[in-house]
Amino acid sequence: MSGESVTIPDDRAFASFKAECLCEEGWTVTYSKSGITVWIQTQEEQQKPNHKIKCRMVCKDVSAETMYDVLHDIEYRRKWDTNVIETFDIGKLTANADIGYYSWKCPKPLRNRDVITLRSWLPIGKDYLIMNYSVKHAKYPPKKDMVRAVSIQTGYMIQSQGPNHCTLTYLAQVDPRGSLPKWVVNKSSQFLAPKAMKKINKACVKYSEWKQRHNPGFKPWLYPEQTTLPSIPLSELTIQHADSLENIDESSLAEAHERDSD
């Protein structure tokens, strides 16, 4: 992913991502409770200005197929993902790759972030992989009221453990474009990440009922012929390098105390 030209991940890239999802060496556990484990690699350990976090959740009431659908279904995400500000698909590249926009709320008083990513997905046997990395598109430049973050490599691995039982691993290597205060890193790994995983699990349990009422047969991630997205040539995209974006210093900001609305 380090070259200048944008490429669609191949089988080797998916295999590498899966191996990193499974690897625990070099990671520090920050949370382990109720079937959810969170690991981080700190900046000091990495010698890099980005944050790496990995979460794993055992779901004993959700099939791998349902989890895969929920993580793909952008209409449903707008309903259950309370962190989302705006999300939409921009266009398709291949039957299993597209370009999309996602913006999200950051803990106050930090500025909110957004990303443009190339996302690709691959079912392998009974397991599923979804991963993305940041790209640039001329029609979607950084916004004045947002900080454009960089996904170096982010994604999900879903492993089937039985008919109604799966394990979800989320791996994110992100440059948030800014010096973050330590409380943000701690809050993300010890509170926000576990909370997000629980929210995904809850969304999966309710998905079947919701989908029956919202275009039940429409699943372009399974049936690519259903997509209505315009095709985008790779030549319109370039790699989003972090050093070409605004870098802000929020390291001295104190945490805003607010009541949790959830």
mmCIF file of N, CA and C in Angstrom, residues 78-122:
data_model
loop_
_atom_site.group_PDB
_atom_site.id
_atom_site.type_symbol
_atom_site.label_atom_id
_atom_site.label_comp_id
_atom_site.label_asym_id
_atom_site.label_seq_id
_atom_site.Cartn_x
_atom_site.Cartn_y
_atom_site.Cartn_z
ATOM 1 N N ARG A 78 -26.477 3.797 9.089
ATOM 2 C CA ARG A 78 -26.973 5.124 9.462
ATOM 3 C C ARG A 78 -27.950 5.036 10.630
ATOM 4 N N LYS A 79 -28.553 3.875 10.808
ATOM 5 C CA LYS A 79 -29.513 3.687 11.904
ATOM 6 C C LYS A 79 -28.817 3.337 13.218
ATOM 7 N N TRP A 80 -27.851 2.416 13.187
ATOM 8 C CA TRP A 80 -27.287 1.923 14.454
ATOM 9 C C TRP A 80 -25.988 2.602 14.872
ATOM 10 N N ASP A 81 -25.238 3.162 13.917
ATOM 11 C CA ASP A 81 -23.941 3.754 14.249
ATOM 12 C C ASP A 81 -24.144 5.197 14.713
ATOM 13 N N THR A 82 -24.191 5.395 16.029
ATOM 14 C CA THR A 82 -24.471 6.729 16.579
ATOM 15 C C THR A 82 -23.275 7.666 16.451
ATOM 16 N N ASN A 83 -22.105 7.155 16.056
ATOM 17 C CA ASN A 83 -20.943 8.017 15.857
ATOM 18 C C ASN A 83 -20.907 8.633 14.457
ATOM 19 N N VAL A 84 -21.678 8.054 13.546
ATOM 20 C CA VAL A 84 -21.602 8.505 12.163
ATOM 21 C C VAL A 84 -22.227 9.893 12.009
ATOM 22 N N ILE A 85 -21.556 10.762 11.262
ATOM 23 C CA ILE A 85 -22.126 12.056 10.899
ATOM 24 C C ILE A 85 -22.718 11.938 9.499
ATOM 25 N N GLU A 86 -21.912 11.393 8.585
ATOM 26 C CA GLU A 86 -22.354 11.201 7.198
ATOM 27 C C GLU A 86 -21.577 10.041 6.603
ATOM 28 N N THR A 87 -22.259 9.203 5.842
ATOM 29 C CA THR A 87 -21.562 8.124 5.143
ATOM 30 C C THR A 87 -22.286 7.835 3.827
ATOM 31 N N PHE A 88 -21.496 7.644 2.769
ATOM 32 C CA PHE A 88 -22.105 7.317 1.474
ATOM 33 C C PHE A 88 -21.068 6.660 0.574
ATOM 34 N N ASP A 89 -21.563 5.877 -0.380
ATOM 35 C CA ASP A 89 -20.698 5.255 -1.382
ATOM 36 C C ASP A 89 -20.499 6.244 -2.525
ATOM 37 N N ILE A 90 -19.267 6.302 -3.031
ATOM 38 C CA ILE A 90 -18.947 7.216 -4.128
ATOM 39 C C ILE A 90 -19.003 6.499 -5.473
ATOM 40 N N GLY A 91 -18.461 5.303 -5.534
ATOM 41 C CA GLY A 91 -18.480 4.565 -6.796
ATOM 42 C C GLY A 91 -17.840 3.198 -6.629
ATOM 43 N N LYS A 92 -17.992 2.373 -7.661
ATOM 44 C CA LYS A 92 -17.437 1.016 -7.595
ATOM 45 C C LYS A 92 -16.177 0.926 -8.454
ATOM 46 N N LEU A 93 -15.297 0.030 -8.040
ATOM 47 C CA LEU A 93 -14.082 -0.237 -8.810
ATOM 48 C C LEU A 93 -14.167 -1.597 -9.482
ATOM 49 N N THR A 94 -14.550 -2.611 -8.695
ATOM 50 C CA THR A 94 -14.733 -3.975 -9.203
ATOM 51 C C THR A 94 -15.935 -4.575 -8.485
ATOM 52 N N ALA A 95 -16.182 -5.862 -8.715
ATOM 53 C CA ALA A 95 -17.300 -6.532 -8.057
ATOM 54 C C ALA A 95 -17.127 -6.590 -6.538
ATOM 55 N N ASN A 96 -15.871 -6.482 -6.064
ATOM 56 C CA ASN A 96 -15.663 -6.530 -4.608
ATOM 57 C C ASN A 96 -14.751 -5.401 -4.115
ATOM 58 N N ALA A 97 -14.913 -4.219 -4.725
ATOM 59 C CA ALA A 97 -14.156 -3.049 -4.263
ATOM 60 C C ALA A 97 -14.913 -1.778 -4.631
ATOM 61 N N ASP A 98 -14.941 -0.827 -3.692
ATOM 62 C CA ASP A 98 -15.600 0.443 -3.964
ATOM 63 C C ASP A 98 -14.886 1.581 -3.236
ATOM 64 N N ILE A 99 -15.377 2.795 -3.453
ATOM 65 C CA ILE A 99 -14.845 3.990 -2.802
ATOM 66 C C ILE A 99 -15.977 4.600 -1.982
ATOM 67 N N GLY A 100 -15.668 5.015 -0.753
ATOM 68 C CA GLY A 100 -16.711 5.578 0.082
ATOM 69 C C GLY A 100 -16.221 6.691 0.986
ATOM 70 N N TYR A 101 -17.172 7.436 1.529
ATOM 71 C CA TYR A 101 -16.903 8.546 2.449
ATOM 72 C C TYR A 101 -17.517 8.219 3.805
ATOM 73 N N TYR A 102 -16.786 8.562 4.873
ATOM 74 C CA TYR A 102 -17.299 8.337 6.224
ATOM 75 C C TYR A 102 -16.782 9.441 7.135
ATOM 76 N N SER A 103 -17.686 10.089 7.860
ATOM 77 C CA SER A 103 -17.268 11.077 8.868
ATOM 78 C C SER A 103 -17.879 10.687 10.202
ATOM 79 N N TRP A 104 -17.131 10.979 11.271
ATOM 80 C CA TRP A 104 -17.592 10.531 12.586
ATOM 81 C C TRP A 104 -17.297 11.556 13.671
ATOM 82 N N LYS A 105 -18.082 11.428 14.754
ATOM 83 C CA LYS A 105 -17.933 12.308 15.908
ATOM 84 C C LYS A 105 -16.759 11.836 16.756
ATOM 85 N N CYS A 106 -15.925 12.772 17.149
ATOM 86 C CA CYS A 106 -14.815 12.473 18.062
ATOM 87 C C CYS A 106 -15.199 12.936 19.474
ATOM 88 N N PRO A 107 -14.536 12.375 20.495
ATOM 89 C CA PRO A 107 -14.839 12.812 21.866
ATOM 90 C C PRO A 107 -14.609 14.316 22.005
ATOM 91 N N LYS A 108 -15.551 15.018 22.609
ATOM 92 C CA LYS A 108 -15.400 16.464 22.807
ATOM 93 C C LYS A 108 -14.223 16.717 23.748
ATOM 94 N N PRO A 109 -13.427 17.797 23.497
ATOM 95 C CA PRO A 109 -13.635 18.895 22.538
ATOM 96 C C PRO A 109 -12.842 18.723 21.233
ATOM 97 N N LEU A 110 -12.466 17.492 20.867
ATOM 98 C CA LEU A 110 -11.718 17.271 19.628
ATOM 99 C C LEU A 110 -12.576 17.596 18.409
ATOM 100 N N ARG A 111 -11.909 17.987 17.321
ATOM 101 C CA ARG A 111 -12.625 18.199 16.071
ATOM 102 C C ARG A 111 -12.991 16.852 15.451
ATOM 103 N N ASN A 112 -14.112 16.828 14.751
ATOM 104 C CA ASN A 112 -14.557 15.596 14.120
ATOM 105 C C ASN A 112 -13.675 15.239 12.927
ATOM 106 N N ARG A 113 -13.656 13.944 12.571
ATOM 107 C CA ARG A 113 -12.790 13.442 11.501
ATOM 108 C C ARG A 113 -13.616 12.870 10.348
ATOM 109 N N ASP A 114 -12.958 12.780 9.176
ATOM 110 C CA ASP A 114 -13.564 12.074 8.048
ATOM 111 C C ASP A 114 -12.477 11.396 7.219
ATOM 112 N N VAL A 115 -12.908 10.457 6.391
ATOM 113 C CA VAL A 115 -11.991 9.720 5.515
ATOM 114 C C VAL A 115 -12.665 9.409 4.185
ATOM 115 N N ILE A 116 -11.832 9.297 3.150
ATOM 116 C CA ILE A 116 -12.249 8.713 1.868
ATOM 117 C C ILE A 116 -11.442 7.423 1.753
ATOM 118 N N THR A 117 -12.113 6.298 1.578
ATOM 119 C CA THR A 117 -11.371 5.033 1.547
ATOM 120 C C THR A 117 -11.730 4.152 0.358
ATOM 121 N N LEU A 118 -10.736 3.369 -0.029
ATOM 122 C CA LEU A 118 -10.943 2.270 -0.973
ATOM 123 C C LEU A 118 -11.207 1.041 -0.115
ATOM 124 N N ARG A 119 -12.377 0.453 -0.287
ATOM 125 C CA ARG A 119 -12.772 -0.682 0.536
ATOM 126 C C ARG A 119 -12.891 -1.923 -0.343
ATOM 127 N N SER A 120 -12.396 -3.030 0.144
ATOM 128 C CA SER A 120 -12.525 -4.281 -0.609
ATOM 129 C C SER A 120 -12.893 -5.399 0.350
ATOM 130 N N TRP A 121 -13.476 -6.446 -0.195
ATOM 131 C CA TRP A 121 -13.968 -7.527 0.666
ATOM 132 C C TRP A 121 -13.786 -8.872 -0.013
ATOM 133 N N LEU A 122 -13.681 -9.912 0.809
ATOM 134 C CA LEU A 122 -13.430 -11.249 0.276
ATOM 135 C C LEU A 122 -13.913 -12.327 1.240
#
